[in-house]
Amino acid sequence: MYPSFTGSARRPRQVNLSGRNTNPFAATAAPKQSASAPTTQHTLAHAQAERVQRYQERLRPPAARNIQRSWRGYLSRRQTRAGWRQEWDVREASFGPADTTPYKNEQDCLDQIRLLVHFASPQNRSDGDRLMIFARRYANSSWPTSSAALSDNWAFPLLRLAKLTVSMLASFRSRSTQDLDVLLDLLSTVAATIPQQLAPYSAYYFEALRAVASDSEGSYSLSTSNQGRWVDAVVALLRPALPKAEHAYRGFVSQILRVAAIPVATLQRISDACKAQDLALAMASLLSLPPLNGSLHETNREQLLWLVAYFIYFHRTANPSQAGFGDALYVRILSRYISILAADIALRIDHTTNTTTELEDESTSASASIPPFPPFVRHELLGLISQEHISGLLAKAAAPGDSESEALGVKSEQAAELAVYALTLLRAFPRKGDEIRMWLYFGSTSKRDTKRGPPMPAMKYYYEAASQTAVYKLIRSDPNYAIPLLNPRSKRRANVLALSDRDGQWQVILLFLELYPIVLKVMDDEDFLSGAISTNSSETWTRRSALALDQVRDLTIFLKHLAFSMYWNAPEIAGVEEPENRSSIAAYFSGDKAALSDNHPDGRPVRSQDTTIAGLSWMTLSYMRGMVTGLLRMIYERDSRRKFLASDHWLMTQWFEMDRFVPAVVQEEEEKHKIQDSYGAEGEGEAEDQDDEIEEEQVHDVLVGTQRTQQVRNIERLRRQQRKASRRKYLEAVTPRLEILQNMPFFIPFSTRVQAFRQFVTLDQLRRRRTTDPDLWRFDMMSSNPSHMGRHKARVHRDSIFDDAFEQYYSLGEGLKEPIQIAFVDQFDTVEEGIDGGGVTKEFLTSVTNEAFNSMNGLDMFVENDQHLLYPNPTALEERKELLRQAGEAEGSPTYNESTRDLLRRFEFMGRIIGKCLYEGILVDIHFAPFFLLKWALTGGPNSASRESSYHGNLNDLRDLDEALYQGLLQLKNYPGDVENMGLTFEVTDTLFPADRPSSYHPSQAPIPRTRELINNGSNIPITNKNRLVYITNIARHRLSVQPYHQTSAFLRGLGTIIDPAWLSMFNQHELQTLISGTDSAPDMADLRRNTLYGGLYVIGDDGLEHSTIQLFWSVVLALDVDDKMKLIKFVTSTPRAPLLGFGNLNPRFSIRDGGNDQTRLPTTRIKGC
């Protein structure tokens, strides 16, 4: 028996009073009981209904009494107002509607006001007529005489009269302009009488004036006859000096400045009455108001643009002598507003017509068109980036006071404010970034280099401000400080610096990092190396802006430590708690351009999940990392060209375990490929390029398809961005050595990087072939895929090696990485017999490169500079087009297009051949111009195998292209007189078929000049002392980047097909030349002896001793001078330089064998296996 048994087996009664079916397994509700069948549920429901009825009966009498009371009150008020109206009408009975007779005494006028404000209603048209009668008579009355003589009896009635008038304005919009004038006169008179009492109600006051002046779309639509009195009403509340003027100005800013297209003449009248300081304070107060109380949050972005444009105009016209220069409050406020509108400004500032254009900003939604800025808004915004405005930003940036600590504090605060403003302009005007940086570079401060010296250039001012910050000093001392300074949530040394101090200091540093590259672009080596504190005001501005070499050394230490930490500690700086991507699919349907903004100050895409820096929402960690990397590489390139730092200055080997660095980085490379495979990527560079092509296709097809189709495209794009961002973030976490090696390669010794490069190639061969032995791969292909093997075979005529190679091997694409099999054909069309042991391939590659890159062979694809260094012919494509036009081919015809594509395919194939040489470790005796090799190194990012996205030509690179042009521009830069007298404009002349470069393709072709504008309307813009650096920068950009763009891009695309561009980024231009043709040092013949293979009679026996002839050979070789040794090396290897890692890596190996018993035969060299 169960212990819980109570002794009763009767089932307990269960009473359900809810009327619900308590059976959880029932499929339907229980059937309702018949009304005639009394049940427990029925009785309960009846009781509840009766209870509700009794409750309603109890409430009915009080409700009726309340209704009756309200109705009686309404009738009483209506009767009272009717009595007041009758009394008011009796008093005014003797005066007509247009009568302007003043009131006979002050009390009579006051009584009429009191009566009027008690009964008048904006909904009653007759009350409006009464207000008009009063306004006409009041306008000619003299009570009260002034606001100073205002008594308490007048203040409250006039305030109510003003409120009534404001309420009446909306209904008077439909009346005649004369009636509106009368009402506006009344309002301005009352406002001028009681400005202090009316100021707290300024929002309603100006809202009514805005409603009168604007149409349904918010644009100014007031008739000309009413404009004068409307302005009087507006300024009536702004002109008096009030204790709390910010109330009045806040209403003015939030209401009147939202009206679009106010005439300039009207604005000028308002500006004359405005006080710039009070206006600025009102603009600042709107930024701090909560959403429920602030009109700024209710203002759409178009109205906000007009508000900012008006603010710029008012400040400029109110203070013509200052125009906003040095005004800290103006700079601070404008920075905030411009940052809010940065995405809109960047998107629309360059559009002048309302047409669909190529959208280069990924933040744009799939809209049908981009509306241009109104002319007034565009004019005011462009005024912010004028030379006068930008150069004057530092005019008042000084260090006042005798105390050095006080001076430093003031300068740091001023520098931070100006830095935020300048950075915001760079964000809002990305296409004008170089101009903004240039004008900032020309700025100077009132602080002087020395006590009696000239004003300090902006570059030195910001370097001093940046180098004196705690952020700069901490990171310079230890890279680990960068972690808490970049990520305040980091637990490592969390309390290093207060948040506000840290953000302000970072802003100063960031602006210096933005400005210094422009100096490096326009500064030649002599100016750079002369960087000492100068007191000579006659020196050029560029030389005066140069930093001292010890300052450059300190700067590079700071940049090294910062860059190292940003790559090595990327996950910790980013923060593990950061979401993968803060953007959402819903953002694509919201139309908020700012939320979708994906652009940097120079126009490049950013990842929305990045950690932001310095309190600037758009300054992301990835952008800052790229900026630091670019600047550091620019200084490193200058040091590589002309040494001014110690040889080991750039190394950071103390932070790595160098004995296992190469295995570790190879493992990271393998891990990278695994990650890419897991994300379904075909390859990082290729996947990025494909995504770029998809983006471009979406941009051009923005009008194609329905809105639903466009939304689907946007969703897919967002998903791709999220996948790429996720992969990139994970790669940064698991491949820190690889990231450093590819972005900061100079941290690691060159020999270590070469070893890593060869290991990367080996890893790629194993991944593609499963072996590094070419013979094993050929055997495997012959047995498993003979047709595939056939594509790697070619018959090459020795008199047309390049053409035959191009026709048979171009279609291989990436397959050119695999071993190829060459059969040379002589002039008699006879195949030369031989077995390729590596030597035939080497001869083929060296022969192709000798023919393709020989500037005298008539191909005209590569040309030489004065130092006989090669670079792509910048006019090759235009010359081909000109020849086609002369042949009668219409531009765009199939023949025309195919011929131009064929030329670019040949450039691409030449890139593949050089890539094949690097891939196989074959040295070729070809020397490229350093500026061309620099493009190889700087296009090694994940998205730049086919485009020069990271290379920016500068004056110093021009020296390797055209020495005469370089010297001419140098003289122009340093010319002490008036440059405008030279008659130069922003134009450049390119010469097709120059006379100093004859060609067998067009021997009789006369030179053809082609003049192009460097900037928009450049033919009408003269070169002056102020803009000559801009001209020099544009010339360098045109000659180095724009003119040879298609040829260089095709070559780099082919090179990137064989060699991963990220591998090329591990070397600078001089190191790449060493990879191609070997080291310039004297060959180590002892190393060659150790790695020589012997055959025939000279095979080394069991005793390990060399043959006597071999011993004699080496004794002679070791006694040769350096030139003869290099000639010997070229005789046997086709290049005079030794392999980078020694002769043990020579491919194929150097071998010696006997040539028979003929004593008169001279030594010969033969390809291995022939």
Coordinates of N, CA, C and O in Angstrom, one line a residue, residues 630-710:
G630 N 51.5 53.6 -45.1 CA 51.9 54.4 -46.2 C 53.0 55.4 -45.9 O 54.0 55.5 -46.7
L631 N 52.8 56.1 -44.8 CA 53.8 57.2 -44.5 C 55.2 56.5 -44.1 O 56.2 57.0 -44.6
L632 N 55.1 55.4 -43.4 CA 56.4 54.8 -43.0 C 57.1 54.3 -44.2 O 58.3 54.3 -44.3
R633 N 56.4 53.7 -45.2 CA 57.0 53.2 -46.4 C 57.6 54.3 -47.3 O 58.6 54.2 -47.9
M634 N 56.9 55.5 -47.2 CA 57.4 56.6 -48.0 C 58.8 57.1 -47.4 O 59.7 57.4 -48.2
I635 N 58.9 57.1 -46.1 CA 60.2 57.5 -45.5 C 61.2 56.4 -45.8 O 62.4 56.7 -46.1
Y636 N 60.8 55.2 -45.7 CA 61.7 54.1 -45.9 C 62.2 54.1 -47.4 O 63.4 53.9 -47.7
E637 N 61.4 54.4 -48.3 CA 61.8 54.5 -49.7 C 62.8 55.6 -50.0 O 63.7 55.4 -50.7
R638 N 62.6 56.7 -49.3 CA 63.5 57.8 -49.4 C 64.9 57.4 -48.8 O 65.9 57.7 -49.4
D639 N 64.8 56.7 -47.7 CA 66.1 56.3 -47.1 C 66.8 55.2 -47.9 O 68.0 55.1 -48.0
S640 N 66.0 54.4 -48.6 CA 66.5 53.4 -49.5 C 67.2 54.0 -50.7 O 68.2 53.5 -51.2
R641 N 66.7 55.2 -51.2 CA 67.2 55.9 -52.3 C 68.5 56.6 -51.9 O 69.5 56.7 -52.7
R642 N 68.5 57.2 -50.7 CA 69.6 58.0 -50.3 C 69.7 57.9 -48.8 O 68.9 58.5 -48.0
K643 N 70.6 57.1 -48.3 CA 70.7 56.7 -46.9 C 70.9 57.9 -46.0 O 71.8 58.8 -46.2
F644 N 70.1 58.1 -45.0 CA 70.3 59.1 -43.9 C 70.0 58.5 -42.5 O 70.2 59.2 -41.5
L645 N 69.7 57.2 -42.5 CA 69.5 56.5 -41.2 C 70.4 55.3 -41.2 O 70.9 54.8 -42.2
A646 N 70.7 54.8 -40.0 CA 71.6 53.7 -39.8 C 71.0 52.4 -40.5 O 69.8 52.3 -40.7
S647 N 71.8 51.5 -40.9 CA 71.4 50.4 -41.7 C 70.5 49.5 -40.9 O 69.6 48.8 -41.5
D648 N 70.6 49.4 -39.6 CA 69.8 48.5 -38.8 C 68.6 49.3 -38.1 O 67.9 48.8 -37.3
H649 N 68.4 50.6 -38.5 CA 67.4 51.4 -37.9 C 66.0 50.8 -38.1 O 65.2 50.9 -37.2
W650 N 65.7 50.2 -39.3 CA 64.4 49.8 -39.6 C 64.0 48.4 -39.0 O 62.9 48.0 -39.0
L651 N 65.0 47.7 -38.6 CA 64.8 46.3 -38.2 C 64.1 46.3 -36.8 O 64.4 47.2 -35.9
M652 N 63.2 45.3 -36.6 CA 62.6 45.1 -35.3 C 62.7 43.6 -34.9 O 61.7 43.0 -34.5
T653 N 63.8 43.1 -35.2 CA 64.0 41.7 -34.9 C 64.0 41.3 -33.5 O 63.8 40.1 -33.1
Q654 N 64.1 42.3 -32.6 CA 64.1 42.0 -31.2 C 62.7 41.5 -30.7 O 62.5 41.0 -29.6
W655 N 61.7 41.8 -31.5 CA 60.3 41.4 -31.2 C 59.9 40.1 -31.8 O 58.7 39.7 -31.6
F656 N 60.8 39.4 -32.5 CA 60.5 38.1 -33.1 C 61.5 37.1 -32.7 O 62.6 37.4 -32.3
E657 N 61.1 35.8 -32.8 CA 62.0 34.7 -32.6 C 62.5 34.4 -34.0 O 62.0 33.6 -34.8
M658 N 63.7 35.0 -34.4 CA 64.1 35.0 -35.7 C 64.6 33.6 -36.1 O 64.6 33.3 -37.3
D659 N 65.0 32.7 -35.2 CA 65.4 31.4 -35.6 C 64.3 30.5 -36.1 O 64.5 29.6 -36.8
R660 N 63.0 30.9 -35.8 CA 61.9 30.1 -36.3 C 60.9 31.0 -37.1 O 59.7 30.7 -37.2
F661 N 61.4 32.2 -37.5 CA 60.5 33.1 -38.2 C 60.0 32.6 -39.5 O 58.8 32.6 -39.8
V662 N 60.9 32.0 -40.3 CA 60.6 31.6 -41.7 C 59.6 30.4 -41.6 O 58.5 30.4 -42.2
P663 N 59.8 29.4 -40.8 CA 58.8 28.3 -40.6 C 57.5 28.8 -40.2 O 56.4 28.3 -40.6
A664 N 57.5 29.8 -39.2 CA 56.3 30.3 -38.7 C 55.5 31.0 -39.7 O 54.3 30.9 -39.9
V665 N 56.2 31.9 -40.5 CA 55.4 32.7 -41.5 C 55.0 31.8 -42.7 O 53.9 32.0 -43.3
V666 N 55.7 30.7 -43.0 CA 55.2 29.8 -44.0 C 54.0 29.0 -43.5 O 53.0 28.8 -44.3
Q667 N 54.0 28.7 -42.2 CA 52.8 28.1 -41.7 C 51.6 29.0 -41.7 O 50.5 28.6 -42.0
E668 N 51.8 30.3 -41.5 CA 50.7 31.3 -41.5 C 50.2 31.4 -43.0 O 49.0 31.6 -43.2
E669 N 51.2 31.4 -44.0 CA 50.7 31.4 -45.4 C 49.9 30.2 -45.7 O 48.8 30.4 -46.4
E670 N 50.2 29.1 -45.2 CA 49.4 27.9 -45.5 C 48.0 28.0 -44.8 O 47.0 27.7 -45.3
E671 N 48.1 28.6 -43.6 CA 46.8 28.8 -42.8 C 45.9 29.8 -43.6 O 44.7 29.6 -43.6
K672 N 46.5 30.8 -44.2 CA 45.8 31.8 -44.9 C 45.0 31.1 -46.1 O 43.8 31.4 -46.3
H673 N 45.6 30.2 -46.8 CA 45.0 29.5 -47.9 C 43.9 28.6 -47.4 O 42.8 28.5 -48.0
K674 N 44.1 28.0 -46.2 CA 43.0 27.2 -45.7 C 41.8 28.0 -45.3 O 40.7 27.6 -45.6
I675 N 42.1 29.2 -44.8 CA 40.9 30.1 -44.4 C 40.2 30.5 -45.6 O 39.0 30.6 -45.7
Q676 N 41.0 30.9 -46.7 CA 40.3 31.3 -47.9 C 39.5 30.2 -48.5 O 38.4 30.4 -49.0
D677 N 40.0 29.0 -48.5 CA 39.3 27.9 -49.0 C 38.0 27.6 -48.2 O 36.9 27.3 -48.7
S678 N 38.1 27.8 -46.9 CA 36.9 27.6 -46.0 C 35.9 28.6 -46.3 O 34.7 28.4 -46.1
Y679 N 36.3 29.9 -46.7 CA 35.3 30.9 -47.0 C 34.9 30.8 -48.5 O 34.1 31.6 -48.9
G680 N 35.4 29.8 -49.2 CA 34.9 29.7 -50.6 C 35.6 30.6 -51.5 O 35.1 30.9 -52.6
A681 N 36.8 31.2 -51.1 CA 37.5 32.1 -52.0 C 38.4 31.4 -52.9 O 39.1 30.4 -52.5
E682 N 38.5 31.9 -54.1 CA 39.4 31.3 -55.1 C 40.8 31.9 -54.9 O 41.7 31.3 -55.5
G683 N 40.9 32.9 -54.2 CA 42.2 33.5 -54.0 C 41.9 34.9 -53.6 O 41.0 35.6 -54.0
E684 N 42.7 35.4 -52.6 CA 42.3 36.7 -52.0 C 42.3 37.8 -53.1 O 41.3 38.5 -53.2
G685 N 43.4 38.0 -53.9 CA 43.4 39.0 -54.8 C 42.3 38.9 -55.9 O 41.6 39.8 -56.3
E686 N 42.2 37.6 -56.4 CA 41.2 37.4 -57.4 C 39.8 37.6 -56.9 O 38.9 38.2 -57.6
A687 N 39.5 37.2 -55.7 CA 38.1 37.4 -55.1 C 37.8 38.8 -55.0 O 36.7 39.3 -55.3
E688 N 38.8 39.6 -54.5 CA 38.6 41.0 -54.4 C 38.4 41.7 -55.7 O 37.5 42.5 -55.9
D689 N 39.1 41.3 -56.7 CA 38.9 41.9 -58.1 C 37.5 41.5 -58.6 O 36.8 42.4 -59.2
Q690 N 37.1 40.3 -58.4 CA 35.8 39.9 -58.8 C 34.7 40.8 -58.1 O 33.7 41.2 -58.7
D691 N 34.9 41.0 -56.8 CA 33.9 41.8 -56.1 C 33.9 43.2 -56.6 O 32.9 43.9 -56.8
D692 N 35.1 43.7 -57.0 CA 35.1 45.1 -57.5 C 34.4 45.2 -58.8 O 33.7 46.1 -59.1
E693 N 34.6 44.2 -59.7 CA 33.9 44.1 -61.0 C 32.3 44.1 -60.7 O 31.6 44.7 -61.4
I694 N 31.9 43.3 -59.8 CA 30.5 43.2 -59.5 C 30.0 44.6 -59.0 O 28.9 45.1 -59.4
E695 N 30.8 45.3 -58.1 CA 30.4 46.6 -57.7 C 30.2 47.6 -58.8 O 29.3 48.3 -58.9
E696 N 31.2 47.5 -59.8 CA 31.1 48.4 -60.9 C 29.9 48.1 -61.7 O 29.2 49.0 -62.2
E697 N 29.6 46.9 -61.9 CA 28.4 46.5 -62.7 C 27.2 47.0 -62.0 O 26.3 47.5 -62.7
Q698 N 27.1 46.9 -60.7 CA 25.9 47.4 -60.0 C 25.8 48.9 -60.1 O 24.7 49.4 -60.3
V699 N 26.9 49.6 -60.1 CA 26.9 51.0 -60.3 C 26.3 51.4 -61.6 O 25.5 52.3 -61.7
H700 N 26.8 50.8 -62.7 CA 26.4 51.2 -64.0 C 25.0 50.7 -64.3 O 24.3 51.3 -65.1
D701 N 24.5 49.7 -63.6 CA 23.2 49.2 -63.9 C 22.2 49.6 -62.8 O 21.2 48.9 -62.5
V702 N 22.4 50.8 -62.2 CA 21.6 51.1 -61.0 C 20.2 51.4 -61.4 O 19.3 51.3 -60.6
L703 N 19.9 51.7 -62.7 CA 18.5 51.9 -63.1 C 17.9 50.7 -63.6 O 16.7 50.7 -64.0
V704 N 18.6 49.6 -63.7 CA 18.1 48.4 -64.3 C 17.4 47.6 -63.3 O 17.9 47.3 -62.2
G705 N 16.1 47.1 -63.6 CA 15.4 46.2 -62.7 C 14.5 47.0 -61.8 O 14.5 48.2 -61.7
T706 N 13.7 46.3 -61.0 CA 12.8 46.9 -60.1 C 13.5 47.2 -58.8 O 14.6 46.9 -58.6
Q707 N 12.7 47.9 -57.9 CA 13.3 48.3 -56.6 C 13.6 47.0 -55.9 O 14.6 47.0 -55.1
R708 N 12.8 46.0 -56.0 CA 13.1 44.7 -55.3 C 14.4 44.1 -55.8 O 15.2 43.6 -55.0
T709 N 14.7 44.2 -57.1 CA 15.9 43.7 -57.6 C 17.1 44.4 -57.0 O 18.1 43.9 -56.7
Q710 N 17.0 45.7 -57.0 CA 18.0 46.6 -56.4 C 18.3 46.2 -54.9 O 19.4 46.2 -54.5

